[in-house]
Tab-separated table of C-alpha atoms and ligand atoms in Angstrom:
chain	number	residue	atom	x	y	z
A	193	MET	CA	-37.532	36.750	-14.133
A	194	PRO	CA	-35.687	33.517	-14.956
A	195	ILE	CA	-36.608	30.033	-13.717
A	196	ILE	CA	-34.353	29.068	-10.795
A	197	TYR	CA	-33.230	25.483	-10.238
A	198	LYS	CA	-31.199	24.382	-7.190
A	199	LYS	CA	-30.145	21.022	-5.786
A	200	ALA	CA	-28.969	19.559	-2.494
A	201	PRO	CA	-27.388	16.137	-1.927
A	202	ALA	CA	-28.307	13.242	0.338
A	203	LYS	CA	-26.037	12.329	3.212
A	204	ILE	CA	-24.964	9.238	5.027
A	205	ILE	CA	-23.593	8.966	8.550
A	206	LEU	CA	-20.417	6.891	8.729
A	207	PHE	CA	-19.980	6.963	12.508
A	208	GLY	CA	-21.666	8.257	15.637
A	209	GLU	CA	-25.442	8.340	14.987
A	210	HIS	CA	-27.553	8.554	18.149
A	211	ALA	CA	-24.474	9.209	20.330
A	212	VAL	CA	-24.184	12.570	18.506
A	213	VAL	CA	-27.528	13.627	20.035
A	214	TYR	CA	-25.828	13.247	23.444
A	215	GLY	CA	-22.795	15.398	22.623
A	216	GLN	CA	-20.481	12.798	21.052
A	217	PRO	CA	-18.914	13.407	17.605
A	218	ALA	CA	-20.227	12.003	14.326
A	219	ILE	CA	-18.754	11.636	10.842
A	220	ALA	CA	-20.991	12.110	7.816
A	221	ILE	CA	-20.470	12.455	4.072
A	222	PRO	CA	-22.607	13.900	1.289
A	223	VAL	CA	-23.959	11.453	-1.306
A	224	LYS	CA	-24.210	13.471	-4.478
A	225	ASN	CA	-25.683	10.884	-6.855
A	226	VAL	CA	-29.092	11.228	-5.229
A	227	CYS	CA	-30.520	14.671	-4.510
A	228	ALA	CA	-33.462	16.967	-3.827
A	229	THR	CA	-34.296	19.693	-6.340
A	230	ALA	CA	-36.315	22.871	-6.098
A	231	ARG	CA	-37.433	24.790	-9.148
A	232	ILE	CA	-39.008	28.242	-8.988
A	233	LEU	CA	-41.248	29.461	-11.790
A	234	PRO	CA	-42.325	33.104	-11.705
A	235	ASP	CA	-46.074	33.620	-12.125
A	236	ILE	CA	-46.833	36.983	-13.683
A	237	SER	CA	-50.533	36.164	-14.054
A	238	LYS	CA	-51.170	36.624	-10.313
A	239	LYS	CA	-50.926	39.653	-8.067
A	240	SER	CA	-47.748	39.760	-5.987
A	241	GLY	CA	-47.092	37.473	-3.049
A	242	HIS	CA	-49.040	34.471	-4.334
A	243	ILE	CA	-46.915	31.386	-3.579
A	244	ARG	CA	-47.865	27.891	-4.739
A	245	ILE	CA	-46.004	24.814	-3.458
A	246	GLN	CA	-45.981	21.624	-5.538
A	247	ALA	CA	-44.309	18.391	-4.427
A	248	LYS	CA	-45.588	15.582	-6.597
A	249	ASP	CA	-43.699	12.885	-4.643
A	250	ILE	CA	-46.011	13.559	-1.673
A	251	GLN	CA	-49.065	14.593	-3.774
A	252	LEU	CA	-48.905	18.165	-2.529
A	253	ASN	CA	-50.218	21.037	-4.642
A	254	ALA	CA	-51.244	23.842	-2.317
A	255	ASP	CA	-51.110	27.561	-1.689
A	256	TYR	CA	-48.407	28.472	0.818
A	257	ALA	CA	-50.996	30.610	2.641
A	258	ASN	CA	-53.182	27.540	3.268
A	259	LEU	CA	-50.455	25.307	4.696
A	260	SER	CA	-49.879	25.063	8.422
A	261	LYS	CA	-47.061	27.304	9.672
A	262	ASP	CA	-45.142	24.222	10.795
A	263	HIS	CA	-45.474	22.219	7.592
A	264	PRO	CA	-41.793	21.572	6.757
A	265	LEU	CA	-42.093	22.966	3.197
A	266	ALA	CA	-44.058	26.026	4.330
A	267	ALA	CA	-41.550	26.523	7.156
A	268	SER	CA	-38.652	26.391	4.667
A	269	VAL	CA	-40.306	29.173	2.639
A	270	ARG	CA	-41.314	31.188	5.715
A	271	LEU	CA	-37.843	31.099	7.325
A	272	THR	CA	-36.205	32.142	4.039
A	273	LEU	CA	-38.623	35.054	3.614
A	274	GLU	CA	-38.108	36.135	7.244
A	275	GLU	CA	-34.323	35.981	6.816
A	276	ILE	CA	-34.315	38.057	3.621
A	277	SER	CA	-37.269	40.385	4.379
A	278	PRO	CA	-37.731	41.284	0.707
A	279	VAL	CA	-39.383	44.617	-0.035
A	280	HIS	CA	-41.456	42.956	-2.719
A	281	ILE	CA	-42.478	39.289	-2.987
A	282	PRO	CA	-43.367	38.327	-6.559
A	283	SER	CA	-45.820	35.497	-7.268
A	284	PHE	CA	-44.261	32.133	-8.013
A	285	THR	CA	-44.669	28.382	-7.941
A	286	ILE	CA	-42.060	26.262	-6.229
A	287	GLN	CA	-41.752	22.685	-7.481
A	288	ILE	CA	-39.947	20.188	-5.294
A	289	SER	CA	-38.803	16.682	-6.145
A	290	SER	CA	-36.283	14.237	-4.774
A	291	THR	CA	-34.544	10.972	-5.633
A	292	ILE	CA	-33.473	10.436	-2.011
A	293	PRO	CA	-35.185	7.552	-0.182
A	294	VAL	CA	-37.527	8.992	2.496
A	295	SER	CA	-37.320	7.999	6.209
A	296	ALA	CA	-34.277	5.928	5.384
A	297	GLY	CA	-31.414	7.721	7.121
A	298	MET	CA	-30.239	9.679	4.073
A	299	GLY	CA	-31.260	13.159	5.153
A	300	SER	CA	-34.041	13.622	2.601
A	301	GLY	CA	-35.848	16.209	4.766
A	302	ALA	CA	-32.714	18.329	5.181
A	303	ALA	CA	-31.908	18.092	1.459
A	304	VAL	CA	-35.382	19.302	0.445
A	305	THR	CA	-35.120	22.250	2.844
A	306	VAL	CA	-31.640	23.224	1.658
A	307	ALA	CA	-32.738	23.039	-1.997
A	308	VAL	CA	-35.826	25.190	-1.304
A	309	MET	CA	-33.822	27.802	0.619
A	310	ARG	CA	-31.116	27.946	-2.047
A	311	ALA	CA	-33.657	28.318	-4.842
A	312	LEU	CA	-35.894	30.835	-3.090
A	313	SER	CA	-33.095	33.075	-1.844
A	314	SER	CA	-31.521	33.100	-5.334
A	315	PHE	CA	-34.917	33.821	-6.905
A	316	LEU	CA	-35.308	36.827	-4.587
A	317	GLY	CA	-31.841	38.062	-5.595
A	318	ALA	CA	-30.303	37.476	-2.148
A	319	PRO	CA	-28.639	34.023	-2.142
A	320	LEU	CA	-28.119	32.995	1.469
A	321	PRO	CA	-24.664	31.936	2.730
A	322	THR	CA	-24.146	28.238	3.504
A	323	GLU	CA	-23.928	28.830	7.251
A	324	THR	CA	-27.304	30.603	7.296
A	325	ILE	CA	-28.904	27.882	5.182
A	326	SER	CA	-27.522	25.242	7.533
A	327	ASN	CA	-28.825	27.080	10.625
A	328	LEU	CA	-32.282	27.681	9.129
A	329	THR	CA	-32.466	24.053	7.980
A	330	TYR	CA	-31.748	23.022	11.565
A	331	GLU	CA	-34.887	24.942	12.609
A	332	VAL	CA	-36.938	22.979	10.056
A	333	GLU	CA	-35.292	19.708	11.161
A	334	LYS	CA	-36.686	20.357	14.649
A	335	LEU	CA	-40.166	20.086	13.127
A	336	HIS	CA	-39.244	16.674	11.672
A	337	HIS	CA	-37.865	15.075	14.793
A	338	GLY	CA	-37.778	17.350	17.812
A	339	THR	CA	-34.180	17.093	19.024
A	340	PRO	CA	-31.899	16.839	16.002
A	341	SER	CA	-28.164	16.907	16.637
A	342	GLY	CA	-27.529	19.206	13.654
A	343	VAL	CA	-25.408	16.739	11.679
A	344	ASP	CA	-27.900	16.352	8.797
A	345	ASN	CA	-28.325	20.056	8.011
A	346	THR	CA	-24.557	20.597	8.318
A	347	VAL	CA	-23.360	17.904	5.903
A	348	VAL	CA	-26.156	18.558	3.405
A	349	ALA	CA	-25.663	22.350	3.348
A	350	TYR	CA	-21.833	22.261	3.259
A	351	GLU	CA	-21.685	19.253	0.883
A	352	LYS	CA	-18.405	18.099	2.457
A	353	PRO	CA	-17.322	15.172	4.610
A	354	VAL	CA	-17.656	16.489	8.157
A	355	TYR	CA	-16.523	15.659	11.655
A	356	PHE	CA	-19.385	17.108	13.630
A	357	GLU	CA	-19.793	17.811	17.318
A	358	ARG	CA	-22.790	19.691	18.692
A	359	GLY	CA	-21.970	23.307	19.512
A	360	LYS	CA	-18.373	23.065	18.214
A	361	THR	CA	-16.761	24.539	15.116
A	362	LEU	CA	-17.314	22.344	12.123
A	363	GLU	CA	-14.348	20.338	10.853
A	364	ALA	CA	-14.322	19.551	7.131
A	365	LEU	CA	-12.427	16.254	6.929
A	366	LYS	CA	-9.295	16.077	4.815
A	367	ILE	CA	-9.402	12.614	3.310
A	368	LYS	CA	-6.223	11.247	1.743
A	369	HIS	CA	-7.427	8.236	-0.274
A	370	PRO	CA	-10.627	7.651	-2.229
A	371	THR	CA	-13.032	5.427	-0.286
A	372	HIS	CA	-15.744	3.292	-1.888
A	373	TRP	CA	-19.068	3.061	-0.086
A	374	VAL	CA	-22.043	0.876	-0.864
A	375	ILE	CA	-25.372	1.958	0.609
A	376	ALA	CA	-28.305	-0.465	0.707
A	377	ASP	CA	-31.906	0.253	1.599
A	378	THR	CA	-33.831	-2.312	3.692
A	379	GLY	CA	-37.105	-0.815	2.414
A	380	GLU	CA	-38.272	-0.504	6.033
A	381	LYS	CA	-39.343	3.075	6.755
A	382	THR	CA	-38.811	4.198	10.304
A	383	PRO	CA	-38.943	7.931	11.007
A	384	THR	CA	-35.874	9.182	12.859
A	385	HIS	CA	-37.959	10.773	15.631
A	386	GLU	CA	-39.236	7.294	16.590
A	387	THR	CA	-35.796	5.766	17.103
A	388	VAL	CA	-34.467	8.922	18.763
A	389	SER	CA	-37.433	8.821	21.210
A	390	ALA	CA	-36.935	5.099	21.876
A	391	VAL	CA	-33.265	5.687	22.723
A	392	ARG	CA	-34.191	8.699	24.861
A	393	GLU	CA	-36.632	6.580	26.914
A	394	LYS	CA	-34.048	3.849	27.466
A	395	HIS	CA	-31.432	6.449	28.410
A	396	ALA	CA	-33.854	7.926	30.968
A	397	GLN	CA	-34.422	4.458	32.480
A	398	ASN	CA	-30.763	3.545	32.618
A	399	PRO	CA	-28.553	6.631	32.210
A	400	GLU	CA	-25.274	5.022	33.312
A	401	GLU	CA	-25.444	2.123	30.889
A	402	TYR	CA	-26.506	4.311	27.974
A	403	ASP	CA	-23.992	7.081	28.682
A	404	ALA	CA	-21.261	4.417	28.635
A	405	ILE	CA	-22.449	3.184	25.227
A	406	PHE	CA	-22.531	6.757	23.852
A	407	GLU	CA	-19.016	7.335	25.163
A	408	ASN	CA	-17.750	4.134	23.536
A	409	ILE	CA	-19.316	5.207	20.239
A	410	GLY	CA	-17.628	8.603	20.682
A	411	CYS	CA	-14.204	6.895	21.144
A	412	ILE	CA	-14.760	4.853	17.975
A	413	THR	CA	-15.716	7.986	16.018
A	414	LYS	CA	-12.575	9.796	17.203
A	415	LYS	CA	-10.419	6.835	16.097
A	416	ALA	CA	-12.329	6.691	12.802
A	417	ARG	CA	-11.528	10.355	12.136
A	418	ARG	CA	-7.780	9.616	12.333
A	419	THR	CA	-8.127	6.371	10.386
A	420	LEU	CA	-10.127	7.997	7.602
A	421	ILE	CA	-7.612	10.835	7.278
A	422	GLN	CA	-4.738	8.298	7.108
A	423	GLY	CA	-6.608	6.094	4.628
A	424	ASP	CA	-6.252	2.921	6.738
A	425	MET	CA	-9.218	1.056	5.231
A	426	ASP	CA	-8.902	-2.207	7.157
A	427	ASN	CA	-8.999	-0.467	10.495
A	428	LEU	CA	-11.799	1.804	9.337
A	429	GLY	CA	-13.880	-1.293	8.540
A	430	LYS	CA	-13.168	-2.805	11.964
A	431	LEU	CA	-14.305	0.428	13.620
A	432	MET	CA	-17.534	0.329	11.591
A	433	ASN	CA	-18.204	-3.184	12.857
A	434	GLN	CA	-17.550	-2.106	16.455
A	435	ASN	CA	-19.890	0.860	16.002
A	436	GLN	CA	-22.576	-1.516	14.667
A	437	SER	CA	-22.297	-3.743	17.790
A	438	LEU	CA	-22.890	-0.728	20.001
A	439	LEU	CA	-25.867	0.359	17.873
A	440	GLU	CA	-27.259	-3.149	18.388
A	441	ASN	CA	-26.832	-2.604	22.144
A	442	LEU	CA	-28.903	0.571	21.735
A	443	ASP	CA	-31.532	-1.643	20.061
A	444	VAL	CA	-31.714	0.419	16.857
A	445	SER	CA	-30.719	-2.303	14.394
A	446	SER	CA	-33.287	-4.662	12.833
A	447	PRO	CA	-33.269	-8.213	11.423
A	448	ARG	CA	-33.241	-6.871	7.848
A	449	LEU	CA	-30.389	-4.488	8.613
A	450	ASN	CA	-28.465	-7.352	10.232
A	451	THR	CA	-29.023	-9.558	7.159
A	452	LEU	CA	-27.694	-6.899	4.777
A	453	ILE	CA	-24.750	-6.077	7.042
A	454	GLU	CA	-23.810	-9.761	7.226
A	455	ALA	CA	-24.183	-10.157	3.442
A	456	ALA	CA	-21.845	-7.207	2.791
A	457	ARG	CA	-19.226	-8.474	5.235
A	458	SER	CA	-19.323	-11.985	3.742
A	459	ALA	CA	-18.897	-10.500	0.248
A	460	GLY	CA	-15.645	-8.805	1.257
A	461	ALA	CA	-16.615	-5.458	2.801
A	462	SER	CA	-13.980	-4.198	5.239
A	463	GLY	CA	-16.839	-3.184	7.521
A	464	ALA	CA	-20.575	-2.563	7.540
A	465	LYS	CA	-23.111	-0.904	9.806
A	466	LEU	CA	-26.518	0.700	9.834
A	467	SER	CA	-26.595	4.414	9.051
A	468	GLY	CA	-28.939	7.069	10.462
A	469	GLY	CA	-31.815	6.484	12.837
A	470	GLY	CA	-31.916	2.697	12.266
A	471	ARG	CA	-34.648	0.049	12.822
A	472	GLY	CA	-34.758	-0.023	9.037
A	473	GLY	CA	-33.570	2.543	6.524
A	474	ASN	CA	-30.102	2.146	5.096
A	475	MET	CA	-26.919	0.317	5.912
A	476	ILE	CA	-23.492	1.231	4.609
A	477	ALA	CA	-20.538	-0.945	3.683
A	478	LEU	CA	-16.937	0.000	3.074
A	479	GLY	CA	-15.580	-1.822	0.048
A	480	ARG	CA	-12.214	-2.225	-1.624
A	481	SER	CA	-12.312	-1.309	-5.306
A	482	ASP	CA	-11.942	-5.025	-6.249
A	483	SER	CA	-14.851	-6.164	-4.044
A	484	ILE	CA	-17.517	-3.578	-4.882
A	485	LYS	CA	-19.251	-5.682	-7.528
A	486	GLU	CA	-19.520	-8.678	-5.203
A	487	ILE	CA	-20.826	-6.532	-2.357
A	488	VAL	CA	-23.503	-4.951	-4.586
A	489	GLN	CA	-24.606	-8.369	-5.863
A	490	ALA	CA	-24.673	-9.875	-2.373
A	491	LEU	CA	-26.782	-6.994	-1.047
A	492	LYS	CA	-29.290	-7.328	-3.892
A	493	LYS	CA	-29.474	-11.084	-3.347
A	494	ALA	CA	-30.016	-10.540	0.381
A	495	GLY	CA	-33.107	-8.420	-0.404
A	496	ALA	CA	-31.902	-4.803	-0.584
A	497	GLU	CA	-34.570	-2.613	-2.193
A	498	ARG	CA	-32.041	-0.220	-3.631
A	499	VAL	CA	-28.263	-0.128	-3.744
A	500	ILE	CA	-26.333	3.123	-4.217
A	501	GLN	CA	-22.588	3.377	-4.671
A	502	THR	CA	-20.577	6.438	-3.872
A	503	ILE	CA	-16.863	7.166	-3.982
A	504	LEU	CA	-15.465	9.739	-1.645
A	505	THR	CA	-12.714	11.375	-3.621
A	506	GLU	CA	-13.035	14.866	-2.341
A	507	VAL	CA	-10.068	16.071	-0.326
A	508	ALA	CA	-11.704	18.821	1.681
A	509	GLY	CA	-9.787	21.907	2.697
A	510	ARG	CA	-7.364	21.922	-0.210
B	53	PMV	O1	-32.046	9.129	10.146
B	53	PMV	P1	-31.304	10.376	9.845
B	53	PMV	O2	-30.666	10.426	8.531
B	53	PMV	O3	-32.144	11.604	10.076
B	53	PMV	O4	-30.097	10.451	10.895
B	53	PMV	C1	-30.393	10.559	12.245
B	53	PMV	C2	-29.153	10.574	13.063
B	53	PMV	C3	-29.441	10.570	14.561
B	53	PMV	O5	-28.171	10.645	15.200
B	53	PMV	C4	-30.123	9.287	14.989
B	53	PMV	C5	-30.293	11.742	14.992
B	53	PMV	C6	-29.589	13.087	14.911
B	53	PMV	O6	-30.299	14.089	15.029
B	53	PMV	O7	-28.365	13.155	14.769
C-alpha cells in the first residue's frame, strides 16, 4: 500500500463574515500558499483497524480509539469511515501538519479536516467527491464553533472563489482581472465561536439594530460580487472599507486590527478590513500591483506577526 499525501488550502473571507451566519451572502477565496497536509502511512506490523493519529503542531500522538468521539481529528476519521463503510480497515498512521495560522480567520480547522478526508478516502481506495467532503467537513466545523455558516468548508473543499449563501446553490465566482491581496496577522488568537457567540448575544438583546447591520453587510456583499466580476478595484476597496465600518459596529474589530487596517490604507491599499471572526486574527488589504511592496512594509512596521500575499488569478467556471 503506498503512502498517501493530500493537501487543502487556507481561505480568507473578503466580504460578509458574521452576517453570513444570519442568512446574508459572503465572498471567500482560497489561499493556496499556506495549507494543511495529511499523510497516511500503512502499518503492516499491527493487526487490522489500528489507527494512530499524529499532529505534531498540537503535540498529539494518540490512538484513534482513545480519542473522544468529538475530537475534531477523530471526528474527521470517523465520518470518513462511516461514509465509505470499508469492508476491511487496514492499520495506518495519519500524520497531520499545517502552515495555516490557527484561530486567525483563515479556516485552519476546515483545511485540516478536508486534507484528512481526502487522504483517508484515497487511502481506502474510495476518494470522496468534493461535495461530500464539504458536507462532512461542515459536520466537523460544528464541533469547532457550534453554528457555522458553511462558508469555510465550502471554499476550502472546492478551492475556488465563492459567493456563498446558506442553503443556496454555490456560485463559483468568475473573476475577470487578477486581484492582489495582502493578509496580515495581528497575532491575537480569538476562536471564532467566541466572536460568533458575542454577536449572537448582542443580536438577541437588540434584534432590530443587528438585523439592519447584517442587511447592510449583505447589500455590500452583493455589490462586491458585481464589482469583483467587473474588476473595478477602486470600488471594491471602498466596499471593503464600508464592510469594515459595519464590522466595527458589530464590535468584532480590535485596536490591533484597526492599526493594521489603517497602515494598509495609508500605504495605498484600495481598501482593507478584518477577515473571519475578528477581535484579532487576520486583516486583508486589496492592493494595486504597484503598491503591494509598500503595503507589506507598512503592515510589518505596524506590528503584523506575519504577512501573506496572494494573487487571485483564477477565472472560475471557464
Ligand atoms: O474565523 P473563521 O475563519 O472561522 O471565519 C468565521 C466567519 C464567521 O462568519 C464569523 C462565522 C461563520 O461560520 O461563517
